[in-house]
Short mmCIF file of C-alpha atoms in Angstrom, two decimals:
data_model
loop_
_atom_site.label_atom_id
_atom_site.label_comp_id
_atom_site.label_asym_id
_atom_site.label_seq_id
_atom_site.Cartn_x
_atom_site.Cartn_y
_atom_site.Cartn_z
CA MET A 290 0.00 0.00 0.00
CA PRO A 291 2.63 2.63 0.68
CA ILE A 292 3.91 2.91 -2.89
CA PRO A 293 1.09 4.04 -5.17
CA THR A 294 1.00 3.06 -8.81
CA HIS A 295 1.23 6.64 -10.04
CA VAL A 296 4.55 7.09 -8.19
CA LEU A 297 5.98 4.02 -9.93
CA SER A 298 4.82 5.32 -13.31
CA ASP A 299 6.18 8.76 -12.61
CA LEU A 300 9.62 7.48 -11.61
CA ALA A 301 9.77 5.19 -14.64
CA LYS A 302 8.99 8.18 -16.82
CA ARG A 303 11.51 10.41 -15.11
CA PHE A 304 14.43 8.01 -14.93
CA GLY A 305 13.69 5.57 -17.73
CA HIS A 306 11.96 7.87 -20.25
CA VAL A 307 9.15 5.36 -20.33
CA ASP A 308 5.55 6.07 -21.24
CA PRO A 309 3.90 6.17 -17.79
CA THR A 310 0.60 4.94 -19.16
CA ASP A 311 2.21 1.78 -20.51
CA GLY A 312 2.06 -0.65 -17.60
CA LYS A 313 4.28 -3.24 -19.29
CA ALA A 314 6.99 -0.68 -20.00
CA VAL A 315 6.93 0.54 -16.38
CA GLU A 316 7.15 -3.05 -15.18
CA LEU A 317 10.07 -3.76 -17.49
CA PHE A 318 11.87 -0.64 -16.27
CA PHE A 319 11.65 -1.71 -12.62
CA THR A 320 12.47 -5.33 -13.41
CA LEU A 321 15.62 -4.28 -15.23
CA LEU A 322 16.45 -1.79 -12.50
CA ALA A 323 16.18 -4.49 -9.83
CA THR A 324 18.83 -6.55 -11.61
CA SER A 325 20.91 -3.57 -12.66
CA THR A 326 24.38 -2.96 -11.28
CA ASP A 327 24.01 0.82 -11.41
CA LEU A 328 23.97 1.39 -7.66
CA LYS A 329 23.78 5.16 -7.92
CA LEU A 330 20.57 5.04 -9.96
CA LYS A 331 19.16 2.34 -7.71
CA ARG A 332 19.86 4.43 -4.62
CA THR A 333 18.33 7.57 -6.15
CA ILE A 334 15.16 5.75 -7.15
CA ALA A 335 14.90 3.85 -3.85
CA ILE A 336 15.10 7.13 -1.91
CA GLN A 337 12.40 8.61 -4.14
CA LEU A 338 10.22 5.54 -3.61
CA MET A 339 10.57 5.78 0.15
CA LYS A 340 10.00 9.53 0.17
CA ARG A 341 6.83 9.27 -1.86
CA GLN A 342 5.21 6.40 -0.02
CA ASP A 343 1.48 6.79 0.25
CA GLU A 344 1.48 9.95 -1.82
CA PRO A 345 -2.11 10.92 -2.66
CA ALA A 346 -3.16 9.99 -6.15
CA PRO A 347 -3.56 12.85 -8.64
CA PRO A 348 -7.09 13.66 -9.73
CA SER A 349 -8.55 11.36 -12.31
CA LEU A 350 -8.02 12.31 -15.93
CA ASP A 351 -11.59 11.48 -16.78
CA ARG A 352 -13.53 14.53 -17.75
CA ALA A 353 -17.25 14.86 -17.28
CA LEU A 354 -19.50 16.81 -19.55
CA ALA A 355 -20.24 19.33 -16.83
CA ARG A 356 -16.55 20.08 -16.52
CA THR A 357 -16.29 20.71 -20.26
CA ILE A 358 -19.09 23.23 -20.09
CA GLN A 359 -17.43 24.86 -17.11
CA ASN A 360 -14.14 25.01 -19.00
CA PHE A 361 -15.87 26.68 -21.87
CA ALA A 362 -17.31 29.32 -19.54
CA LEU A 363 -13.96 29.92 -17.89
CA LEU A 364 -12.20 30.23 -21.20
CA GLN A 365 -14.66 32.90 -22.16
CA ASP A 366 -13.57 34.91 -19.13
CA LEU A 367 -9.95 34.92 -20.18
CA GLN A 368 -8.80 37.91 -22.15
CA PRO A 369 -5.89 38.52 -24.49
CA ASP A 370 -3.03 40.74 -23.30
CA HIS A 371 -3.09 39.23 -19.84
CA TYR A 372 -0.59 36.87 -18.39
CA ALA A 373 -1.32 33.30 -17.37
CA ILE A 374 0.47 30.38 -15.84
CA VAL A 375 -0.37 26.98 -17.22
CA HIS A 376 0.52 24.20 -14.85
CA CYS A 377 1.28 21.06 -16.80
CA ARG A 378 0.61 17.66 -15.34
CA ASN A 379 4.29 16.79 -15.63
CA GLY A 380 5.07 19.44 -13.01
CA ARG A 381 6.40 22.07 -15.44
CA ASN A 382 4.88 25.46 -16.05
CA VAL A 383 4.16 27.34 -19.24
CA TYR A 384 3.76 31.02 -18.63
CA GLY A 385 3.37 34.13 -20.70
CA LEU A 386 1.08 36.58 -22.39
CA ILE A 387 -2.28 35.29 -23.53
CA ALA A 388 -2.20 35.98 -27.25
CA ASP A 389 -5.54 34.58 -28.19
CA VAL A 390 -8.57 32.95 -26.62
CA GLU A 391 -10.77 30.81 -28.79
CA ASP A 392 -13.82 28.79 -27.94
CA ASN A 393 -11.81 25.68 -27.33
CA ALA A 394 -8.20 26.78 -27.05
CA LEU A 395 -5.89 29.18 -25.35
CA THR A 396 -2.79 30.63 -26.96
CA ILE A 397 0.00 31.68 -24.66
CA ARG A 398 2.71 33.54 -26.55
CA LYS A 399 2.88 31.46 -29.72
CA ILE A 400 1.88 28.25 -28.03
CA ARG A 401 -1.63 27.13 -28.77
CA ILE A 402 -3.14 24.88 -26.13
CA PRO A 403 -6.29 23.13 -27.23
CA LYS A 404 -8.87 22.35 -24.59
CA GLY A 405 -8.68 19.00 -22.89
CA ARG A 406 -6.80 16.79 -20.52
CA SER A 407 -3.23 17.72 -20.02
CA PHE A 408 -3.11 21.29 -18.84
CA THR A 409 -4.63 23.34 -16.11
CA VAL A 410 -4.67 27.09 -15.89
CA ARG A 411 -4.67 28.13 -12.26
CA PRO A 412 -5.10 31.47 -10.58
CA GLY A 413 -1.72 33.09 -10.32
CA LYS A 414 0.39 36.15 -10.27
CA ILE A 415 3.45 36.09 -12.47
CA SER A 416 6.61 36.33 -10.46
CA PRO A 417 8.54 39.51 -11.37
CA ARG A 418 11.76 37.55 -11.75
CA TRP A 419 10.38 35.92 -14.86
CA TYR A 420 9.73 39.13 -16.68
CA GLY A 421 12.20 41.61 -15.24
CA SER A 422 9.82 44.36 -14.33
CA THR A 423 6.60 44.40 -12.42
CA THR A 424 5.21 47.12 -14.65
CA GLN A 425 4.93 44.60 -17.46
CA ILE A 426 2.65 42.42 -15.43
CA GLN A 427 -1.05 42.86 -15.45
CA HIS A 428 -2.69 41.01 -12.62
CA LYS A 429 -5.50 38.79 -13.70
CA THR A 430 -7.11 36.13 -11.64
CA ILE A 431 -7.73 33.11 -13.76
CA GLU A 432 -10.05 30.41 -12.58
CA THR A 433 -9.14 26.78 -13.01
CA VAL A 434 -9.46 25.67 -16.60
CA ASP A 435 -8.62 22.27 -17.94
CA MET A 436 -7.16 22.09 -21.39
CA VAL A 437 -6.65 19.30 -23.89
CA SER A 438 -3.37 18.52 -25.47
CA PRO A 439 -1.78 15.40 -26.90
CA ARG A 440 1.28 14.04 -25.13
CA ASP A 441 3.86 15.25 -27.64
CA MET A 442 2.32 18.68 -27.44
CA GLN A 443 2.82 18.61 -23.70
CA LEU A 444 6.51 17.76 -24.04
CA GLN A 445 6.99 20.33 -26.77
CA LEU A 446 5.39 22.98 -24.60
CA THR A 447 7.64 22.18 -21.71
CA GLN A 448 10.74 22.37 -23.84
CA GLN A 449 9.66 25.64 -25.38
CA ALA A 450 8.88 27.09 -21.99
CA LEU A 451 12.27 26.12 -20.68
CA GLN A 452 14.03 27.54 -23.75
CA VAL A 453 12.15 30.83 -23.50
CA ARG A 454 12.94 31.06 -19.83
CA SER A 455 16.66 30.43 -20.28
CA LYS A 456 16.83 32.87 -23.21
CA SER A 457 15.07 35.62 -21.28
CA ARG A 458 17.45 35.12 -18.37
CA THR A 459 20.45 35.36 -20.69
CA VAL A 460 19.11 38.57 -22.21
CA THR A 461 18.51 40.10 -18.79
CA LYS A 462 22.02 39.24 -17.72
CA LYS A 463 23.49 40.79 -20.90
CA GLN A 464 21.47 43.96 -20.34
CA LEU A 465 22.72 44.18 -16.82
CA VAL A 466 26.31 43.78 -17.97
CA SER A 467 26.01 46.41 -20.71
CA MET B 64 -12.53 -0.60 -10.08
CA ASP B 65 -11.22 2.54 -8.38
CA LYS B 66 -7.60 3.09 -9.34
CA ARG B 67 -6.82 4.56 -5.94
CA ARG B 68 -7.58 1.31 -4.14
CA ALA B 69 -4.58 -0.56 -2.77
CA ASP B 70 -5.54 -3.82 -4.41
CA PHE B 71 -5.69 -2.12 -7.80
CA THR B 72 -1.94 -2.72 -7.76
CA TRP B 73 -2.83 -6.38 -8.16
CA HIS B 74 -2.81 -5.73 -11.89
CA SER B 75 0.71 -4.33 -11.72
CA LEU B 76 2.10 -6.40 -8.89
CA ASN B 77 5.29 -7.29 -10.75
CA THR B 78 6.21 -3.61 -10.91
CA LEU B 79 5.70 -3.21 -7.18
CA ARG B 80 7.70 -6.39 -6.49
CA ALA B 81 10.61 -5.06 -8.51
CA ALA B 82 10.38 -1.67 -6.78
CA VAL B 83 10.48 -3.25 -3.33
CA ARG B 84 13.44 -5.37 -4.44
CA VAL B 85 15.25 -2.15 -5.37
CA ILE B 86 14.50 -0.60 -1.96
CA ALA B 87 15.59 -3.74 -0.11
CA ALA B 88 18.81 -3.96 -2.14
CA VAL B 89 19.67 -0.33 -1.41
CA ASN B 90 18.84 -0.68 2.29
CA GLY B 91 20.77 -3.94 2.48
CA ARG B 92 17.91 -5.73 4.21
CA PRO B 93 16.47 -9.15 3.37
CA TYR B 94 13.23 -9.08 1.49
CA GLU B 95 10.58 -11.74 1.10
CA GLU B 96 7.43 -12.22 -0.87
CA TRP B 97 4.75 -14.76 -0.10
CA ALA B 98 1.66 -15.79 -1.98
CA ILE B 99 -1.45 -17.70 -1.00
CA LEU B 100 -2.15 -20.25 -3.71
CA TRP B 101 -5.36 -22.18 -4.17
CA THR B 102 -6.17 -24.64 -6.89
CA PRO B 103 -9.87 -24.54 -7.72
CA PRO B 104 -11.53 -27.88 -8.47
CA THR B 105 -12.22 -26.82 -12.05
CA ALA B 106 -8.65 -25.82 -12.88
CA HIS B 107 -5.19 -27.38 -12.89
CA THR B 108 -3.16 -24.30 -12.15
CA PRO B 109 -3.30 -22.55 -8.78
CA VAL B 110 -4.81 -19.12 -8.40
CA VAL B 111 -2.94 -16.48 -6.38
CA CYS B 112 -5.39 -15.38 -3.69
CA GLY B 113 -3.17 -13.22 -1.55
CA TRP B 114 0.19 -11.55 -1.69
CA ILE B 115 2.57 -10.22 0.93
CA LEU B 116 5.75 -8.26 0.32
CA LEU B 117 7.83 -7.62 3.41
CA GLU B 118 11.26 -6.41 4.33
CA HIS B 119 12.97 -7.61 7.49
CA TYR B 120 14.80 -5.74 10.22
CA TYR B 121 13.17 -2.35 9.97
CA ASP B 122 13.15 -0.32 13.17
CA HIS B 123 10.12 -1.18 15.29
CA LEU B 124 7.62 1.64 14.85
CA PRO B 125 7.26 2.75 18.50
CA ASP B 126 11.06 2.68 18.92
CA HIS B 127 11.86 5.35 16.36
CA ALA B 128 12.38 8.01 19.04
CA ARG B 129 14.90 5.82 20.87
CA GLN B 130 18.65 5.65 20.42
CA LYS B 131 19.69 3.60 17.41
CA ARG B 132 21.04 0.71 19.46
CA ALA B 133 17.89 0.49 21.56
CA ARG B 134 15.59 0.08 18.58
CA ARG B 135 14.04 -3.33 18.21
CA LYS B 136 13.75 -4.79 14.74
CA THR B 137 10.57 -5.73 12.94
CA PRO B 138 9.44 -6.91 9.53
CA TYR B 139 7.83 -4.07 7.63
CA VAL B 140 5.00 -5.05 5.31
CA TRP B 141 5.16 -3.18 2.03
CA TYR B 142 2.17 -4.85 0.49
CA LEU B 143 -0.48 -7.10 1.92
CA SER B 144 -3.59 -7.74 -0.06
CA ARG B 145 -6.03 -10.44 -0.89
CA ILE B 146 -7.18 -10.88 -4.46
CA PRO B 147 -9.80 -8.25 -5.38
CA GLU B 148 -13.24 -9.82 -5.53
CA GLU B 149 -13.88 -8.38 -9.00
CA TYR B 150 -10.69 -10.02 -10.26
CA PHE B 151 -11.50 -13.36 -8.64
CA VAL B 152 -15.03 -13.54 -9.98
CA VAL B 153 -14.66 -11.88 -13.38
CA THR B 154 -11.17 -12.97 -14.49
CA TYR B 155 -11.18 -16.49 -13.09
CA GLY B 156 -14.94 -17.01 -13.11
CA LEU B 157 -14.79 -18.51 -9.64
CA GLN B 158 -17.29 -18.41 -6.81
CA PRO B 159 -17.72 -18.08 -3.88
CA TYR B 160 -15.02 -15.66 -2.79
CA PRO B 161 -12.84 -17.34 -0.11
CA ALA B 162 -13.05 -16.07 3.45
CA ARG B 163 -10.24 -15.12 5.88
CA LEU B 164 -7.70 -14.35 3.16
CA GLY B 165 -6.59 -11.18 4.95
CA GLN B 166 -6.05 -13.11 8.17
CA ILE B 167 -3.99 -15.71 6.33
CA CYS B 168 -1.79 -12.90 5.01
CA ILE B 169 -1.32 -11.50 8.53
CA ASP B 170 -0.59 -15.02 9.79
CA ILE B 171 2.15 -15.52 7.21
CA ALA B 172 3.75 -12.18 8.10
CA LEU B 173 3.65 -13.05 11.82
CA ALA B 174 5.08 -16.50 11.14
CA ARG B 175 8.00 -14.91 9.31
CA SER B 176 8.48 -12.44 12.13
CA LEU B 177 8.70 -15.28 14.63
CA GLY B 178 10.86 -17.33 12.29
CA THR B 179 13.44 -14.58 11.92
CA ASN B 180 13.84 -13.83 15.65
CA GLN B 181 11.73 -10.72 15.56
CA PHE B 182 9.36 -12.13 18.20
CA GLY B 183 6.03 -11.52 16.44
CA ARG B 184 6.56 -7.83 15.85
CA LEU B 185 5.16 -6.37 12.67
CA GLY B 186 4.72 -2.93 11.15
CA LEU B 187 2.66 -1.67 8.26
CA HIS B 188 0.87 1.34 6.91
CA ALA B 189 -2.83 1.17 6.12
CA ASP B 190 -3.74 2.42 2.70
CA ALA B 191 -5.10 5.94 3.04
CA ASN B 192 -7.33 5.53 0.01
CA ALA B 193 -9.36 2.67 1.44
CA PRO B 194 -13.13 3.25 1.69
CA ARG B 195 -14.27 5.22 4.71
CA THR B 196 -16.25 3.52 7.43
CA SER B 197 -19.94 4.21 7.66
CA ALA B 198 -19.41 6.09 10.92
CA HIS B 199 -17.10 8.37 8.90
CA LYS B 200 -14.88 9.20 11.82
CA LEU B 201 -12.00 11.39 10.80
CA GLY B 202 -9.20 9.31 9.32
CA ASP B 203 -10.93 5.98 9.91
CA THR B 204 -11.22 3.61 7.00
CA VAL B 205 -12.36 0.05 6.57
CA LEU B 206 -8.72 -1.05 6.68
CA THR B 207 -7.77 0.79 9.86
CA ASP B 208 -10.79 -0.75 11.59
CA TRP B 209 -9.84 -4.18 10.32
CA TYR B 210 -6.23 -3.94 11.54
CA GLN B 211 -7.46 -2.89 14.96
CA THR B 212 -9.85 -5.84 15.00
CA GLN B 213 -6.87 -8.12 14.41
CA GLY B 214 -5.21 -6.71 17.52
CA MET B 215 -2.81 -4.27 15.93
CA THR B 216 -1.99 -1.04 17.72
CA ARG B 217 -2.24 2.27 15.94
CA LEU B 218 0.85 4.44 16.16
CA PRO B 219 -0.24 7.84 17.48
CA GLY B 220 -0.18 10.57 14.88
CA SER B 221 2.16 12.59 17.08
CA ALA B 222 4.77 9.81 17.31
CA ARG B 223 8.10 10.67 15.78
CA LEU B 224 9.30 8.57 12.85
CA ARG B 225 12.83 8.46 11.54
CA ARG B 226 12.54 9.64 7.94
CA TRP B 227 15.92 8.99 6.38
CA ARG B 228 15.65 5.86 4.28
CA GLN B 229 12.77 4.68 6.35
CA LEU B 230 9.18 5.68 6.08
CA ALA B 231 6.76 8.30 4.91
CA PRO B 232 5.59 10.98 7.38
CA ASN B 233 3.34 9.80 10.16
CA ASP B 234 -0.23 10.53 9.13
CA GLY B 235 -1.75 8.31 11.79
CA GLY B 236 -2.04 5.38 9.41
CA TYR B 237 0.77 3.23 10.85
CA PHE B 238 -0.08 0.03 12.69
CA TYR B 239 2.13 -2.40 14.54
CA PHE B 240 2.16 -5.59 16.49
CA SER B 241 4.36 -5.59 19.56
CA ASP B 242 5.79 -8.88 20.83
CA LYS B 243 2.88 -10.10 22.94
CA PRO B 244 -0.09 -8.97 20.80
CA GLY B 245 1.67 -10.41 17.74
CA GLN B 246 2.22 -13.76 19.43
CA LEU B 247 -1.36 -13.75 20.72
CA CYS B 248 -2.76 -13.11 17.25
CA TYR B 249 -0.55 -15.88 15.86
CA ARG B 250 -1.86 -18.26 18.53
CA GLN B 251 -5.48 -17.31 17.80
CA LEU B 252 -4.99 -18.25 14.16
CA ARG B 253 -3.48 -21.62 15.11
CA ASN B 254 -6.72 -23.53 14.52
CA TYR B 255 -6.61 -22.68 10.84
CA ARG B 256 -3.07 -23.95 10.41
CA LEU B 257 -2.16 -27.47 9.34
CA ASP B 258 1.06 -27.63 11.38
CA ARG B 259 -0.50 -26.52 14.66
#
């Protein structure tokens, strides 16, 4: 009971780059790990397993019709030229200016997020360190909205978000130096 | 079947077995797994009706606040579950569902505790996602009630637990058998054993 299934899937994804929804692949990862001689990896994963014993399960990915209607209403409330944080289910964040709001999608910067399973927009204030100056930030409370995106889209979004973040930091540093 | 239930892992038990093997290897403690097998009259191959994964020589739960040398050792049960009824009936097409499977699992764990000079001590954590009792007392689930019925003692939620390479934070879901209650429970189950 102490090690939930979602923790096993998550660790297999993180350390073995395995599809967490593929039960056989997760099983194979742990079976190979158990016989592996890589003690460092074993130790890291064992500590994670012990740390995350009995971790509460994430909310179900199933979406009810009522939720979809609610999402639609919430999306209508969002406005362009405001900032939003999109919390991805993989623990990463996509953040930036809302460029466009459609009936069934939200575009942050140039990233279009169709409505559905993988993303959640949560109420949030953008931290000034991300954008350099507080004057650029318009505060906007955004209710919870669930968005759909295929898996590869999710990964792509994360990578783009990380790239944008590192680039903006580099630019800020250069400006400071000059 | 609700994915949050502990026995949902029955479908992915091999993954959990491998994960516990990794933990045991890193901790350098012996690890054992036991299964309850039953061959139905209509089949030739046995059906797994219960599964226990345990690791020996963990620190006894109430002793965590003591000095390291003063801590008694206990087997810690990582997984203890009987076969889910849905699985038994639907997958194997068998009926009726056998009784006392949970008690057999506890009995095996206690037998191993006694057999490895740990004097009937046992520690485990009740699954927090188990269904709530009808009384709906705060924190009480069907499982916590069942463990208490078997004679296990609940570790107080305020008790300190050593975290490093040991256990998750104490949420009041830990149960243990001390020496005497463990031996008593083992004796009570003697009538169901062949080698009594």
